[in-house]
Short mmCIF file of C-alpha atoms in Angstrom, two decimals:
data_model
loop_
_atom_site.label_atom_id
_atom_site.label_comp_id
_atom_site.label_asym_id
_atom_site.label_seq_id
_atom_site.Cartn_x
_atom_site.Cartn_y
_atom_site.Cartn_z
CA UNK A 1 107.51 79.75 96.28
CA UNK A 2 105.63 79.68 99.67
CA UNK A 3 104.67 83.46 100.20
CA UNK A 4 104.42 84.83 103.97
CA UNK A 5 101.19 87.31 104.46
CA UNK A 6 101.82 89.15 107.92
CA UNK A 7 98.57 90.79 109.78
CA UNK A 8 97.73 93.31 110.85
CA UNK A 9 99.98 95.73 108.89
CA UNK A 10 100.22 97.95 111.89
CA UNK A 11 99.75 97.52 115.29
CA UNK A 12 98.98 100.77 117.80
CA UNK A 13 99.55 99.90 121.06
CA UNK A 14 101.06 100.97 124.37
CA UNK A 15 104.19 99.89 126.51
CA UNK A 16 103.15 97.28 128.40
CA UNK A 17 100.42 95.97 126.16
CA UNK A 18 100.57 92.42 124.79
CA UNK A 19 101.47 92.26 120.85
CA UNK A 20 100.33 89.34 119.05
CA UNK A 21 101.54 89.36 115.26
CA UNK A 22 100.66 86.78 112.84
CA UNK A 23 101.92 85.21 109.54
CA UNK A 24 100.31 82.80 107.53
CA UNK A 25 101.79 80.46 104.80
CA UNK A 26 100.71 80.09 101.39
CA UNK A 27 102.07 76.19 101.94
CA UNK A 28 102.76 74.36 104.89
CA UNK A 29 105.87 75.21 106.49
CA UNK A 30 107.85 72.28 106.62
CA UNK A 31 109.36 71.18 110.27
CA UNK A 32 108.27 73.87 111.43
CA UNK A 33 111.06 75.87 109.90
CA UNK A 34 110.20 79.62 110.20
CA UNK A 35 111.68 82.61 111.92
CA UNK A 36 111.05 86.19 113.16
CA UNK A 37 113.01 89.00 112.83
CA UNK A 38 112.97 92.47 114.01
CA UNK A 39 113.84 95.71 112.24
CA UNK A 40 114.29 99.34 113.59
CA UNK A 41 114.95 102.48 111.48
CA UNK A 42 118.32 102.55 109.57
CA UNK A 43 119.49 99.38 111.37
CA UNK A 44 119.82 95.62 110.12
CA UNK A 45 117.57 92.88 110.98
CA UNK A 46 117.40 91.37 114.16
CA UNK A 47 117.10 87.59 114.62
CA UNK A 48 114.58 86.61 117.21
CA UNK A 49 113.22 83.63 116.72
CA UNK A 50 113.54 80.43 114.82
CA UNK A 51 112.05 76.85 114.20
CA UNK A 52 108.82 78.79 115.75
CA UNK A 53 109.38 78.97 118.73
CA UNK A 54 113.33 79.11 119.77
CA UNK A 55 114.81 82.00 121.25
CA UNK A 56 117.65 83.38 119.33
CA UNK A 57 120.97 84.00 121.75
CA UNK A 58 119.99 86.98 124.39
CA UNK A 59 116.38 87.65 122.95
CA UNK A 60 114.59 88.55 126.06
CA UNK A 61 111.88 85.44 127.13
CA UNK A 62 108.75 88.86 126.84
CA UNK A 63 109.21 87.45 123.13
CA UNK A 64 107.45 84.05 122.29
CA UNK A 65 106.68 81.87 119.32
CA UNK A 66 104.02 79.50 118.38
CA UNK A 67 102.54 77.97 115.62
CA UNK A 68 102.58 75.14 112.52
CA UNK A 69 102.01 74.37 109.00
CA UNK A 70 100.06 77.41 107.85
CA UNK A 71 99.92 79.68 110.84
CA UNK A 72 102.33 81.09 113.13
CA UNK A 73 102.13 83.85 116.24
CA UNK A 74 104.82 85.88 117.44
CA UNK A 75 103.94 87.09 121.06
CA UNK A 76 105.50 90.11 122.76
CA UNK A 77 104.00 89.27 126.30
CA UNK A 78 104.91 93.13 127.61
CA UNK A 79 106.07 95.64 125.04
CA UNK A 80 109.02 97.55 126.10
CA UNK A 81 109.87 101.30 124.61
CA UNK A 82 112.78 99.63 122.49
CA UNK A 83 110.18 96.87 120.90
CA UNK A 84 108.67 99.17 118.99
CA UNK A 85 109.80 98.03 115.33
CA UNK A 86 109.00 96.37 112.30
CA UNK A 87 108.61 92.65 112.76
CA UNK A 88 109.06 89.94 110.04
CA UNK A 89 108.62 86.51 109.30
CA UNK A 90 110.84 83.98 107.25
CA UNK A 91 110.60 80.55 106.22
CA UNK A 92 113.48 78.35 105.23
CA UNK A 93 111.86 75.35 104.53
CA UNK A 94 113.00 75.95 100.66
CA UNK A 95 116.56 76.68 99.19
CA UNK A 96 114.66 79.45 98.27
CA UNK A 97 113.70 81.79 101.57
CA UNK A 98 111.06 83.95 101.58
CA UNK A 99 110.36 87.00 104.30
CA UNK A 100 106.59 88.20 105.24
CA UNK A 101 105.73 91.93 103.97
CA UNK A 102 106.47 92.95 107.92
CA UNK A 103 104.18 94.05 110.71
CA UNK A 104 104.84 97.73 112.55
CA UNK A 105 104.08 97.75 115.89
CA UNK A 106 103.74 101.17 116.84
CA UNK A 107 102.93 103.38 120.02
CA UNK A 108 99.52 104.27 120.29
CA UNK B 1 132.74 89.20 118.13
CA UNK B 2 131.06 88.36 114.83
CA UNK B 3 131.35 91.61 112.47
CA UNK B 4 130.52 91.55 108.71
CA UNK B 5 130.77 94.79 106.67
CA UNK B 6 129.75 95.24 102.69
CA UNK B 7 131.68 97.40 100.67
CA UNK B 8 131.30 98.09 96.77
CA UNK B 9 127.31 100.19 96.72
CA UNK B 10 126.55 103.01 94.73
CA UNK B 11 125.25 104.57 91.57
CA UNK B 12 125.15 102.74 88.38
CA UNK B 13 123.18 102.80 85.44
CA UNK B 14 120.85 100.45 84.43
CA UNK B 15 122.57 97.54 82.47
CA UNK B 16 125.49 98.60 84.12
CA UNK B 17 127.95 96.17 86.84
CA UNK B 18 128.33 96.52 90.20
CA UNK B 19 130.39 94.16 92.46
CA UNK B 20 129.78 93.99 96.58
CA UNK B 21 131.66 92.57 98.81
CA UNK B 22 131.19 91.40 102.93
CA UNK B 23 134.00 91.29 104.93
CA UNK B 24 133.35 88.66 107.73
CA UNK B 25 135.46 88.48 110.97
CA UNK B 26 134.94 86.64 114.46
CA UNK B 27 133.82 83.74 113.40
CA UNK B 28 135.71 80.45 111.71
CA UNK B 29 133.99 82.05 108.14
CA UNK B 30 134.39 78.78 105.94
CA UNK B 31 132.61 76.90 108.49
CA UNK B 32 128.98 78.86 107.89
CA UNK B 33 126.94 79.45 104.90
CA UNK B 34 126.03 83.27 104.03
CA UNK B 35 122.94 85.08 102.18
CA UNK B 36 122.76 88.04 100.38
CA UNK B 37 119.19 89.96 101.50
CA UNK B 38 117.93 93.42 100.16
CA UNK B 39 115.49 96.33 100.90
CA UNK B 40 114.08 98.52 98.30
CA UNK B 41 113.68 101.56 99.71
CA UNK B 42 110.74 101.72 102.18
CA UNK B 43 109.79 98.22 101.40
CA UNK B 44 110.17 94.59 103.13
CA UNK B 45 112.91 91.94 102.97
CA UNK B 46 113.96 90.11 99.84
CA UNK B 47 116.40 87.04 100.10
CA UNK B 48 118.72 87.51 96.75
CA UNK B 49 121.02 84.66 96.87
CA UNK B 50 122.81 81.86 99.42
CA UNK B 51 125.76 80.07 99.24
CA UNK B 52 127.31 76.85 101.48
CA UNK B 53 130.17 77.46 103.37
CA UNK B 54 132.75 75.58 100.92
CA UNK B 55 131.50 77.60 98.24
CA UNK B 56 130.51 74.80 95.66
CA UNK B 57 126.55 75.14 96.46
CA UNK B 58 124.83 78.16 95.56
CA UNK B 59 121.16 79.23 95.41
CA UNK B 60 119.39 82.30 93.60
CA UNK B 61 116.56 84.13 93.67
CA UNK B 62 114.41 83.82 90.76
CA UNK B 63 114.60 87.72 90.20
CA UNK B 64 118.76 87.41 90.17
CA UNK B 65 118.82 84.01 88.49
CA UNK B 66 121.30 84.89 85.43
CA UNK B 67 122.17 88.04 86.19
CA UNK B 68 123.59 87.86 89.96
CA UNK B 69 126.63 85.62 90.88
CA UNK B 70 127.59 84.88 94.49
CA UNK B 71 131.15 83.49 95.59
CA UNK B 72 133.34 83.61 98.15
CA UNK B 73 137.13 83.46 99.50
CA UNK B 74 137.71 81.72 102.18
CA UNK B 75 141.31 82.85 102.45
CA UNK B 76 140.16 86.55 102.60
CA UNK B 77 136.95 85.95 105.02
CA UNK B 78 135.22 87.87 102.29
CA UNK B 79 131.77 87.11 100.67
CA UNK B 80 130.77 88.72 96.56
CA UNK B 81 128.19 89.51 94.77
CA UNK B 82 128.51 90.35 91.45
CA UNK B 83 125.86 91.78 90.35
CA UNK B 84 125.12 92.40 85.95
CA UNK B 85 122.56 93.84 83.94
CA UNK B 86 121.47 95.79 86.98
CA UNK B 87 117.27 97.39 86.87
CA UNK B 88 115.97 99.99 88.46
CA UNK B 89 114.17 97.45 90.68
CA UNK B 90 117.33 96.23 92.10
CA UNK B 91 117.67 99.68 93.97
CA UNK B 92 117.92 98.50 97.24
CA UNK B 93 120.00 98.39 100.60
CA UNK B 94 121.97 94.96 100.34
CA UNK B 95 122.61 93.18 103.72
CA UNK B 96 125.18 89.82 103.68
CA UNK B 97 123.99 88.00 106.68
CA UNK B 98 125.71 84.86 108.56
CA UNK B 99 123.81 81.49 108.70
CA UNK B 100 122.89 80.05 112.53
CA UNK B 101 124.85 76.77 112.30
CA UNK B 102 128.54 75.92 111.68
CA UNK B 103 128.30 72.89 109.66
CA UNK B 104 128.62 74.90 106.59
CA UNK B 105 125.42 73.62 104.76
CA UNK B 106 123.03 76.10 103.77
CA UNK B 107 120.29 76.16 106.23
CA UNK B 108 118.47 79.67 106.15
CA UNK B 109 118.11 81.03 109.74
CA UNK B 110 120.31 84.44 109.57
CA UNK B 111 121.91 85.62 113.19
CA UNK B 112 123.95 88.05 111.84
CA UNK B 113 123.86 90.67 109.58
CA UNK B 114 126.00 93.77 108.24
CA UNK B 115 125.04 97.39 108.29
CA UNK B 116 123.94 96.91 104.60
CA UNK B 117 125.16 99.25 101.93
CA UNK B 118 123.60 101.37 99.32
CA UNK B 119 122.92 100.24 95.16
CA UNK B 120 121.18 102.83 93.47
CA UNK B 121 120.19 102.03 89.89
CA UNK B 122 119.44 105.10 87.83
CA UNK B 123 120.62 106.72 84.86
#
């Protein structure tokens, strides 16, 4: 099982600040495939990005992603009040999916 | 517009049975793979189980190997999870999620998910 470790746990910063998340692989992620999600209180999961670095449908382009094998970024290039949320990571590389413990990005 | 929305949460003793259910609409349903995905409460993401848009593939987690079972009609647009020998650690909110592409093969990139819906495991 390839296990996702997301840093920092929390992240204190204010709108219009830069957010750089990461998430590192226990294994190399294979083609690249891994994915970012964001969550906000008592609402599902939000797909933002996949195969590292595609937009999902309407995800605004302040969101970016980067990375390979071991270690991948997610980039929020200009936080907006509504991007304040828990972000995770995914891989799908295996049948068997596995999600990153989650980053909070909070306002400082 | 793509809606899904799980039915069948609630309180059941440990050991106990609980069935869920996802009701899928605006989208061609047997043409996309769906995942089951839960949250303990206060916790992260945990993919539970995956299965291929004709139904005859499925995948498990190895904490619902045996115990879980995930099927689907594609008459009824409507996903399951049966779910025996429930723990205390499967307390969670359950989410059924849609997979990204149509060509029915599990792939694992989720674009849509329900509203999730409650199992509490507690005597």
């Amino acid at each position: 099982e390839i296990v996702l470790t997301q840093s920092p746990g929390t992240l204190s910063l204010s709108p219009g600040e830069r957010a750089t998340l990461s998430c590192r692989a226990s294994q190399s992620v294979s083609s690249r495939y891994l994915a970012w999600y964001q969550q906000k209180p008592g609402q599902a999961p939000r797909l933002l990005i996949y195969g590292a670095s595609s937009r999902a449908t309407g995800i605004p382009d302040r969101f970016s992603g980067s990375g390979s094998g071991t270690d991948f970024t997610l980039t929020i290039s200009r936080l907006e009040p509504e991007d304040f949320a828990v972000y995770y990571c995914q891989q799908y590389g295996t049948s068997t999916l596995t999600f990153g413990g989650g980053t909070k990005v909070e306002i400082k | 517009e793509v809606q899904l929305l799980e039915s069948g949460g609630g309180l059941v003793q440990p050991g106990g049975s609980l069935r869920l259910s996802c009701a899928a609409s605006g989208f061609t349903f047997s043409s996309y793979a769906m995942s089951w995905v839960r949250q303990a409460p206060g916790k992260g993401l945990e993919w539970v189980s995956a299965i291929g848009g004709s139904g005859t593939k499925t995948y498990y987690a190895d904490s619902v190997k045996g115990r879980f079972t995930i099927s689907r009609d594609n008459s009824k647009n409507t996903l399951y999870l049966q779910m025996n020998s429930l723990r205390v650690e499967d307390t969670a909110v359950y989410y059924c999620a849609k997979d990204i592409r149509d060509s029915g093969n599990y792939y694992g990139v989720l674009d849509y998910w329900g509203q999730g819906i409650l199992v509490t495991v507690s005597s």
